[in-house]
Amino acid sequence: EESIIPSQLRGKLPVMSNLSEPSKEAASADDSSAVQKTGAWSNTLNILLQQASVYGVAAGYCLSASLLSIINKWAVMKFPYPGALTALQYFTSVVGVLLCGQLKLIEHDGLNLRTMWKFLPAAVMFYISIFTNSELLLHANVDTFIVFRSAVPIFVAIGETLYLHQPWPSLKTWLSLSTILGGSVIYVFTDNQFTVTAYTWAVAYLASMSIDFVYIKHVVMTIGLNTWGLVLYNNLEALMLFPLEMLLMGELNQMKGDSAKVTNWLSSDVILPVALSCLFGLSISFFGFSCRRAISATGFTVLGIVNKLLTVVINLLIWDKHASFVGTIGLLICMSGGVLYQQSTTKPKAPKAEPKEENDEEQQKLLEMQQGLESSSTQKQASS
């Protein structure tokens, strides 16, 4: 009887192990399906967060740029020195980034002479675009400015394709860009003023802005600086170019002649708009570089056009010098073109190899398990 019991147990043990194997396999299958579901939800959540981040920085840029145009107009009316006001904005951005970096509120790249030298062409192009922008607004009206500003995305799209190796925009993209330009042309038809000086600066502005958007997109993607590092380098180097503008534009002599108004500059009527313009200058620097990372150069340019619309609307509501009904229709067409704009798709990506890698990993694990089972069975046979 004692010899029978061990033999019965030995006969039943394999049966019990066989019965337990399906339950283990079912449990492992449930675990793998749960892991797959968790991974799918995680990927979906990451995609949604990424999309929300893109729309968030775009909205932040639009809001900052639109309000900055209004606040700058208010500030220039109280402090009529555009160059000095721009320099104060650059200075505030530099000090703000350095101070927040010291307080560990943000992280920015450290200053490096070699990196500054690499970034210098981008800073120079940025400054030239701002300079031609100011000259265009000085010699032409807002309508002419909007037309040439609206034409920039077309040249940026061509430059993006030729020099940044992006695909040509889709037909829908070209139609939306043409709609923006067409609406702007209709808008400007309400103004018959024309001067050679104004349109010379307009062409210079169009060329500098197109080069600036394409080149800065290249710098942002290749120089290896984070967003706050880009803000720091761009504003610091632009600030260093400010004395040159003071000499070229004669603003320094103008400020010396108005030195008797220093007491008025310290009043709240002047300090408030100037301070707000400096804060929004820092805001637009951050959101601007974030947008340059998140969207194409052409898309960023179209955002710049949409930003001008709020300023034009306020011009229609506040001042009498604005477009007629036909011009307003052109403005609405320009807005619809911005809404219809579709960012150019990037180059087709190679098929993902992740599923294949996962299958290879699973097969490797199965082979290892099989080898382990075979080795254990061999050991059992050897021991028996």
Tab-separated table of C-alpha atoms in Angstrom:
chain	number	residue	atom	x	y	z
A	1	GLU	CA	0.000	0.000	0.000
A	2	GLU	CA	2.832	2.361	0.777
A	3	SER	CA	4.282	1.725	-2.713
A	4	ILE	CA	0.879	2.318	-4.335
A	5	ILE	CA	0.335	5.788	-2.813
A	6	PRO	CA	3.511	7.365	-4.246
A	7	SER	CA	2.735	5.880	-7.653
A	8	GLN	CA	-0.799	7.345	-7.524
A	9	LEU	CA	0.572	10.698	-6.540
A	10	ARG	CA	3.134	10.484	-9.284
A	11	GLY	CA	0.364	9.692	-11.734
A	12	LYS	CA	-1.873	12.510	-10.571
A	13	LEU	CA	0.767	15.248	-10.329
A	14	PRO	CA	1.210	15.624	-14.095
A	15	VAL	CA	-2.569	15.747	-14.508
A	16	MET	CA	-2.791	18.546	-11.943
A	17	SER	CA	0.034	20.440	-13.635
A	18	ASN	CA	-1.672	20.041	-16.993
A	19	LEU	CA	-4.891	21.409	-15.504
A	20	SER	CA	-3.063	24.403	-14.065
A	21	GLU	CA	-1.270	25.278	-17.323
A	22	PRO	CA	-4.391	26.569	-19.165
A	23	SER	CA	-5.280	28.819	-16.254
A	24	LYS	CA	-1.741	30.235	-16.231
A	25	GLU	CA	-1.883	30.770	-19.982
A	26	ALA	CA	-5.259	32.499	-19.657
A	27	ALA	CA	-3.918	34.700	-16.886
A	28	SER	CA	-0.860	35.622	-18.947
A	29	ALA	CA	-3.100	36.364	-21.940
A	30	ASP	CA	-5.278	38.619	-19.778
A	31	ASP	CA	-2.178	40.359	-18.462
A	32	SER	CA	-0.800	40.916	-21.961
A	33	SER	CA	-4.141	42.261	-23.208
A	34	ALA	CA	-4.323	44.575	-20.208
A	35	VAL	CA	-0.793	45.792	-20.928
A	36	GLN	CA	-1.703	46.369	-24.582
A	37	LYS	CA	-4.814	48.336	-23.595
A	38	THR	CA	-2.790	50.387	-21.128
A	39	GLY	CA	-0.183	51.082	-23.800
A	40	ALA	CA	-2.867	52.104	-26.298
A	41	TRP	CA	-4.463	54.486	-23.801
A	42	SER	CA	-1.031	55.879	-22.928
A	43	ASN	CA	-0.217	56.504	-26.605
A	44	THR	CA	-3.601	58.150	-27.158
A	45	LEU	CA	-3.106	60.353	-24.117
A	46	ASN	CA	0.371	61.347	-25.288
A	47	ILE	CA	-0.981	62.265	-28.732
A	48	LEU	CA	-3.772	64.356	-27.193
A	49	LEU	CA	-1.324	66.117	-24.883
A	50	GLN	CA	0.992	66.820	-27.798
A	51	GLN	CA	-1.850	68.283	-29.863
A	52	ALA	CA	-3.027	70.349	-26.890
A	53	SER	CA	0.512	71.643	-26.432
A	54	VAL	CA	0.728	72.718	-30.088
A	55	TYR	CA	-2.642	74.484	-29.984
A	56	GLY	CA	-1.742	76.004	-26.610
A	57	VAL	CA	1.503	77.607	-27.769
A	58	ALA	CA	-0.195	78.771	-30.984
A	59	ALA	CA	-2.999	80.395	-28.975
A	60	GLY	CA	-0.470	81.934	-26.591
A	61	TYR	CA	1.490	83.355	-29.507
A	62	CYS	CA	-1.627	84.765	-31.185
A	63	LEU	CA	-2.835	86.352	-27.950
A	64	SER	CA	0.580	87.787	-27.093
A	65	ALA	CA	1.247	89.115	-30.591
A	66	SER	CA	-2.207	90.652	-30.990
A	67	LEU	CA	-2.130	92.398	-27.628
A	68	LEU	CA	1.506	93.402	-28.094
A	69	SER	CA	0.594	95.289	-31.273
A	70	ILE	CA	-2.086	97.212	-29.391
A	71	ILE	CA	0.075	97.815	-26.322
A	72	ASN	CA	3.033	98.910	-28.450
A	73	LYS	CA	0.837	101.425	-30.219
A	74	TRP	CA	-0.299	102.723	-26.833
A	75	ALA	CA	3.285	102.810	-25.527
A	76	VAL	CA	4.652	104.642	-28.582
A	77	MET	CA	1.959	107.282	-28.206
A	78	LYS	CA	3.171	107.914	-24.646
A	79	PHE	CA	6.884	107.210	-25.271
A	80	PRO	CA	7.557	108.163	-28.923
A	81	TYR	CA	10.887	106.358	-29.333
A	82	PRO	CA	10.319	102.986	-31.060
A	83	GLY	CA	13.986	101.975	-30.977
A	84	ALA	CA	14.364	102.646	-27.271
A	85	LEU	CA	11.068	100.899	-26.556
A	86	THR	CA	12.216	97.828	-28.490
A	87	ALA	CA	15.531	97.852	-26.615
A	88	LEU	CA	13.667	97.958	-23.294
A	89	GLN	CA	11.697	94.902	-24.412
A	90	TYR	CA	14.904	93.067	-25.294
A	91	PHE	CA	16.460	94.063	-21.964
A	92	THR	CA	13.400	92.899	-19.991
A	93	SER	CA	13.432	89.536	-21.757
A	94	VAL	CA	17.144	88.991	-21.054
A	95	VAL	CA	16.863	89.976	-17.383
A	96	GLY	CA	13.669	87.942	-16.962
A	97	VAL	CA	15.239	84.762	-18.361
A	98	LEU	CA	18.442	85.147	-16.322
A	99	LEU	CA	16.556	85.943	-13.102
A	100	CYS	CA	14.099	83.054	-13.468
A	101	GLY	CA	17.027	80.777	-14.266
A	102	GLN	CA	18.810	81.794	-11.066
A	103	LEU	CA	15.621	81.145	-9.078
A	104	LYS	CA	15.351	77.660	-10.694
A	105	LEU	CA	11.938	78.537	-12.120
A	106	ILE	CA	13.047	77.767	-15.672
A	107	GLU	CA	15.969	76.075	-17.393
A	108	HIS	CA	17.926	77.830	-20.108
A	109	ASP	CA	21.172	77.174	-21.922
A	110	GLY	CA	24.232	78.981	-20.624
A	111	LEU	CA	25.871	81.753	-22.602
A	112	ASN	CA	28.642	80.553	-24.857
A	113	LEU	CA	30.650	82.717	-27.255
A	114	ARG	CA	30.769	80.013	-29.898
A	115	THR	CA	27.000	79.542	-29.763
A	116	MET	CA	26.479	83.306	-29.821
A	117	TRP	CA	28.598	83.493	-32.955
A	118	LYS	CA	26.516	80.760	-34.593
A	119	PHE	CA	23.293	82.510	-33.590
A	120	LEU	CA	24.464	85.963	-34.733
A	121	PRO	CA	23.187	85.702	-38.357
A	122	ALA	CA	19.714	84.821	-37.076
A	123	ALA	CA	19.781	87.768	-34.662
A	124	VAL	CA	20.928	90.102	-37.446
A	125	MET	CA	18.137	88.919	-39.762
A	126	PHE	CA	15.649	89.345	-36.945
A	127	TYR	CA	16.843	92.889	-36.362
A	128	ILE	CA	16.767	93.745	-40.091
A	129	SER	CA	13.192	92.490	-40.356
A	130	ILE	CA	12.173	94.648	-37.389
A	131	PHE	CA	14.017	97.637	-38.890
A	132	THR	CA	12.337	97.328	-42.306
A	133	ASN	CA	9.012	96.755	-40.552
A	134	SER	CA	9.367	100.067	-38.705
A	135	GLU	CA	10.405	101.915	-41.872
A	136	LEU	CA	7.476	100.462	-43.821
A	137	LEU	CA	5.003	101.565	-41.159
A	138	LEU	CA	6.690	104.972	-41.097
A	139	HIS	CA	6.355	105.595	-44.848
A	140	ALA	CA	3.198	103.611	-45.660
A	141	ASN	CA	-0.197	103.000	-44.151
A	142	VAL	CA	-1.431	99.874	-42.409
A	143	ASP	CA	-3.216	98.649	-45.548
A	144	THR	CA	0.015	98.467	-47.562
A	145	PHE	CA	1.736	96.775	-44.643
A	146	ILE	CA	-0.970	94.077	-44.476
A	147	VAL	CA	-0.695	93.300	-48.194
A	148	PHE	CA	3.060	92.712	-48.099
A	149	ARG	CA	2.844	90.931	-44.754
A	150	SER	CA	0.262	88.597	-46.259
A	151	ALA	CA	2.514	87.800	-49.217
A	152	VAL	CA	5.319	86.564	-46.949
A	153	PRO	CA	3.945	82.985	-46.435
A	154	ILE	CA	4.047	82.283	-50.165
A	155	PHE	CA	7.788	82.992	-50.342
A	156	VAL	CA	8.359	81.210	-47.025
A	157	ALA	CA	6.616	78.098	-48.388
A	158	ILE	CA	8.943	78.115	-51.406
A	159	GLY	CA	12.010	78.675	-49.226
A	160	GLU	CA	10.922	75.921	-46.839
A	161	THR	CA	10.723	73.438	-49.685
A	162	LEU	CA	13.973	74.452	-51.388
A	163	TYR	CA	16.213	74.961	-48.350
A	164	LEU	CA	14.598	73.085	-45.448
A	165	HIS	CA	13.714	70.066	-47.631
A	166	GLN	CA	10.043	70.156	-46.700
A	167	PRO	CA	7.422	68.809	-49.134
A	168	TRP	CA	5.611	71.239	-51.388
A	169	PRO	CA	2.418	72.533	-49.785
A	170	SER	CA	-0.785	70.771	-50.712
A	171	LEU	CA	-3.320	72.268	-53.103
A	172	LYS	CA	-5.517	73.230	-50.169
A	173	THR	CA	-2.586	75.056	-48.591
A	174	TRP	CA	-1.874	77.012	-51.771
A	175	LEU	CA	-5.553	77.916	-52.081
A	176	SER	CA	-5.639	79.201	-48.511
A	177	LEU	CA	-2.441	81.232	-49.018
A	178	SER	CA	-3.868	82.663	-52.234
A	179	THR	CA	-7.061	83.513	-50.360
A	180	ILE	CA	-5.075	85.431	-47.743
A	181	LEU	CA	-3.215	87.367	-50.427
A	182	GLY	CA	-6.369	88.012	-52.454
A	183	GLY	CA	-8.257	89.305	-49.429
A	184	SER	CA	-5.374	91.612	-48.571
A	185	VAL	CA	-5.242	92.969	-52.128
A	186	ILE	CA	-8.979	93.691	-52.029
A	187	TYR	CA	-8.467	95.397	-48.690
A	188	VAL	CA	-5.703	97.659	-50.009
A	189	PHE	CA	-7.688	98.640	-53.109
A	190	THR	CA	-9.620	101.038	-50.885
A	191	ASP	CA	-6.440	103.133	-50.547
A	192	ASN	CA	-5.067	104.711	-53.718
A	193	GLN	CA	-1.934	106.199	-52.126
A	194	PHE	CA	1.357	105.142	-53.691
A	195	THR	CA	4.934	106.343	-53.137
A	196	VAL	CA	8.202	104.880	-54.413
A	197	THR	CA	9.799	105.176	-50.974
A	198	ALA	CA	6.990	103.278	-49.278
A	199	TYR	CA	7.025	100.415	-51.769
A	200	THR	CA	10.822	100.228	-51.720
A	201	TRP	CA	10.678	99.615	-47.982
A	202	ALA	CA	7.776	97.215	-48.579
A	203	VAL	CA	9.864	95.061	-50.937
A	204	ALA	CA	12.791	95.160	-48.493
A	205	TYR	CA	10.439	94.115	-45.701
A	206	LEU	CA	9.028	91.260	-47.795
A	207	ALA	CA	12.505	89.930	-48.612
A	208	SER	CA	13.904	90.251	-45.075
A	209	MET	CA	10.871	88.671	-43.432
A	210	SER	CA	10.853	85.723	-45.849
A	211	ILE	CA	14.552	85.033	-45.247
A	212	ASP	CA	14.147	85.575	-41.513
A	213	PHE	CA	11.346	83.029	-41.087
A	214	VAL	CA	13.082	80.318	-43.107
A	215	TYR	CA	16.551	80.855	-41.621
A	216	ILE	CA	15.366	81.098	-38.016
A	217	LYS	CA	13.398	77.874	-38.526
A	218	HIS	CA	16.678	76.239	-39.600
A	219	VAL	CA	18.546	77.690	-36.600
A	220	VAL	CA	15.866	76.620	-34.127
A	221	MET	CA	15.982	73.034	-35.360
A	222	THR	CA	19.781	72.719	-35.591
A	223	ILE	CA	21.485	74.915	-32.993
A	224	GLY	CA	20.532	72.694	-30.045
A	225	LEU	CA	19.153	75.367	-27.679
A	226	ASN	CA	16.017	74.924	-25.619
A	227	THR	CA	13.168	77.433	-25.863
A	228	TRP	CA	14.363	79.718	-23.070
A	229	GLY	CA	17.905	79.503	-24.430
A	230	LEU	CA	16.640	80.734	-27.800
A	231	VAL	CA	14.807	83.593	-26.067
A	232	LEU	CA	17.967	84.556	-24.182
A	233	TYR	CA	20.312	84.464	-27.167
A	234	ASN	CA	17.912	86.201	-29.551
A	235	ASN	CA	17.075	89.094	-27.226
A	236	LEU	CA	20.629	89.530	-25.921
A	237	GLU	CA	22.180	89.752	-29.371
A	238	ALA	CA	19.367	91.999	-30.608
A	239	LEU	CA	19.996	94.263	-27.614
A	240	MET	CA	23.680	94.424	-28.537
A	241	LEU	CA	22.697	95.698	-32.010
A	242	PHE	CA	20.545	98.494	-30.556
A	243	PRO	CA	23.315	101.191	-30.430
A	244	LEU	CA	23.802	100.771	-34.183
A	245	GLU	CA	20.133	101.524	-34.798
A	246	MET	CA	20.299	104.546	-32.477
A	247	LEU	CA	23.079	105.994	-34.633
A	248	LEU	CA	21.480	105.142	-37.984
A	249	MET	CA	17.998	106.399	-37.127
A	250	GLY	CA	19.118	109.439	-35.143
A	251	GLU	CA	16.910	108.507	-32.213
A	252	LEU	CA	19.665	109.287	-29.717
A	253	ASN	CA	19.787	112.934	-30.811
A	254	GLN	CA	16.006	113.076	-30.665
A	255	MET	CA	16.002	111.812	-27.081
A	256	LYS	CA	18.691	114.336	-26.135
A	257	GLY	CA	16.562	117.118	-27.584
A	258	ASP	CA	13.588	115.917	-25.541
A	259	SER	CA	15.552	115.575	-22.305
A	260	ALA	CA	13.246	118.148	-20.689
A	261	LYS	CA	10.465	115.551	-20.853
A	262	VAL	CA	12.262	113.082	-18.570
A	263	THR	CA	9.881	113.878	-15.706
A	264	ASN	CA	6.945	112.973	-17.928
A	265	TRP	CA	8.610	109.635	-18.790
A	266	LEU	CA	8.523	108.684	-15.096
A	267	SER	CA	4.765	109.202	-14.775
A	268	SER	CA	2.347	106.281	-14.531
A	269	ASP	CA	0.828	107.222	-17.895
A	270	VAL	CA	4.148	106.294	-19.516
A	271	ILE	CA	5.444	103.574	-17.192
A	272	LEU	CA	2.298	101.409	-17.416
A	273	PRO	CA	2.168	100.938	-21.215
A	274	VAL	CA	5.966	100.616	-21.450
A	275	ALA	CA	6.049	97.975	-18.687
A	276	LEU	CA	3.198	96.021	-20.296
A	277	SER	CA	4.936	96.123	-23.660
A	278	CYS	CA	8.101	94.723	-22.068
A	279	LEU	CA	6.203	91.889	-20.347
A	280	PHE	CA	4.362	90.965	-23.526
A	281	GLY	CA	7.658	91.162	-25.408
A	282	LEU	CA	8.987	88.396	-23.147
A	283	SER	CA	5.769	86.428	-23.603
A	284	ILE	CA	5.862	86.621	-27.395
A	285	SER	CA	9.517	85.558	-27.408
A	286	PHE	CA	8.711	82.354	-25.524
A	287	PHE	CA	5.548	81.478	-27.460
A	288	GLY	CA	7.169	82.507	-30.742
A	289	PHE	CA	10.100	80.097	-30.414
A	290	SER	CA	7.767	77.384	-29.092
A	291	CYS	CA	5.642	77.798	-32.215
A	292	ARG	CA	8.705	77.638	-34.445
A	293	ARG	CA	9.454	74.225	-32.950
A	294	ALA	CA	5.882	72.945	-33.127
A	295	ILE	CA	4.744	74.046	-36.592
A	296	SER	CA	6.220	74.763	-39.993
A	297	ALA	CA	7.748	78.111	-40.919
A	298	THR	CA	4.840	78.764	-43.283
A	299	GLY	CA	2.324	77.980	-40.550
A	300	PHE	CA	4.116	80.322	-38.170
A	301	THR	CA	4.000	83.043	-40.818
A	302	VAL	CA	0.252	82.599	-41.292
A	303	LEU	CA	-0.210	82.929	-37.530
A	304	GLY	CA	1.577	86.256	-37.801
A	305	ILE	CA	-0.973	87.422	-40.349
A	306	VAL	CA	-3.908	86.376	-38.193
A	307	ASN	CA	-2.357	88.302	-35.302
A	308	LYS	CA	-2.636	91.543	-37.266
A	309	LEU	CA	-6.375	91.145	-37.685
A	310	LEU	CA	-7.199	92.173	-34.126
A	311	THR	CA	-5.209	95.382	-34.580
A	312	VAL	CA	-7.075	96.124	-37.817
A	313	VAL	CA	-10.445	95.470	-36.174
A	314	ILE	CA	-9.600	97.888	-33.360
A	315	ASN	CA	-8.524	100.394	-36.011
A	316	LEU	CA	-11.948	100.009	-37.614
A	317	LEU	CA	-13.704	100.542	-34.290
A	318	ILE	CA	-11.660	103.412	-32.849
A	319	TRP	CA	-10.373	105.611	-35.688
A	320	ASP	CA	-12.156	107.109	-38.669
A	321	LYS	CA	-9.305	106.357	-41.080
A	322	HIS	CA	-10.166	102.842	-42.116
A	323	ALA	CA	-11.267	100.870	-45.134
A	324	SER	CA	-14.652	101.022	-46.770
A	325	PHE	CA	-17.218	98.233	-46.843
A	326	VAL	CA	-15.377	96.546	-49.730
A	327	GLY	CA	-12.139	96.745	-47.765
A	328	THR	CA	-13.813	95.136	-44.770
A	329	ILE	CA	-14.989	92.290	-47.028
A	330	GLY	CA	-11.381	91.829	-48.102
A	331	LEU	CA	-10.365	91.669	-44.454
A	332	LEU	CA	-12.927	88.914	-43.820
A	333	ILE	CA	-11.599	86.995	-46.835
A	334	CYS	CA	-8.108	87.292	-45.381
A	335	MET	CA	-9.370	85.901	-42.073
A	336	SER	CA	-11.082	82.977	-43.807
A	337	GLY	CA	-7.829	82.187	-45.616
A	338	GLY	CA	-6.072	81.959	-42.274
A	339	VAL	CA	-8.747	79.611	-40.965
A	340	LEU	CA	-8.550	77.410	-44.078
A	341	TYR	CA	-4.790	77.169	-43.915
A	342	GLN	CA	-3.513	73.653	-43.508
A	343	GLN	CA	0.033	73.031	-42.387
A	344	SER	CA	2.172	71.273	-44.966
A	345	THR	CA	2.721	67.654	-44.118
A	346	THR	CA	6.226	66.534	-43.310
A	347	LYS	CA	8.124	63.957	-45.307
A	348	PRO	CA	6.564	60.495	-45.260
A	349	LYS	CA	8.013	58.544	-42.399
A	350	ALA	CA	9.427	55.076	-42.845
A	351	PRO	CA	7.150	52.250	-41.705
A	352	LYS	CA	7.455	51.711	-38.010
A	353	ALA	CA	9.422	48.629	-36.983
A	354	GLU	CA	8.028	48.550	-33.471
A	355	PRO	CA	5.476	45.746	-34.080
A	356	LYS	CA	8.189	43.626	-35.661
A	357	GLU	CA	10.524	44.300	-32.754
A	358	GLU	CA	7.791	43.402	-30.294
A	359	ASN	CA	7.102	40.152	-32.173
A	360	ASP	CA	10.816	39.339	-32.183
A	361	GLU	CA	10.976	39.976	-28.444
A	362	GLU	CA	7.966	37.730	-27.834
A	363	GLN	CA	9.483	34.968	-29.972
A	364	GLN	CA	12.773	35.302	-28.112
A	365	LYS	CA	10.974	35.025	-24.779
A	366	LEU	CA	9.100	31.923	-26.001
A	367	LEU	CA	12.365	30.340	-27.128
A	368	GLU	CA	13.963	31.086	-23.767
A	369	MET	CA	10.972	29.595	-21.945
A	370	GLN	CA	11.090	26.513	-24.166
A	371	GLN	CA	14.807	26.090	-23.570
A	372	GLY	CA	14.232	26.471	-19.836
A	373	LEU	CA	11.515	23.815	-19.870
A	374	GLU	CA	13.695	21.459	-21.904
A	375	SER	CA	16.642	21.941	-19.558
A	376	SER	CA	14.451	21.380	-16.489
A	377	SER	CA	12.971	18.222	-17.999
A	378	THR	CA	16.490	17.006	-18.829
A	379	GLN	CA	17.593	17.626	-15.255
A	380	LYS	CA	14.571	15.721	-13.934
A	381	GLN	CA	15.304	12.790	-16.221
A	382	ALA	CA	18.941	12.794	-15.128
A	383	SER	CA	17.984	12.900	-11.446
A	384	SER	CA	15.455	10.101	-11.881
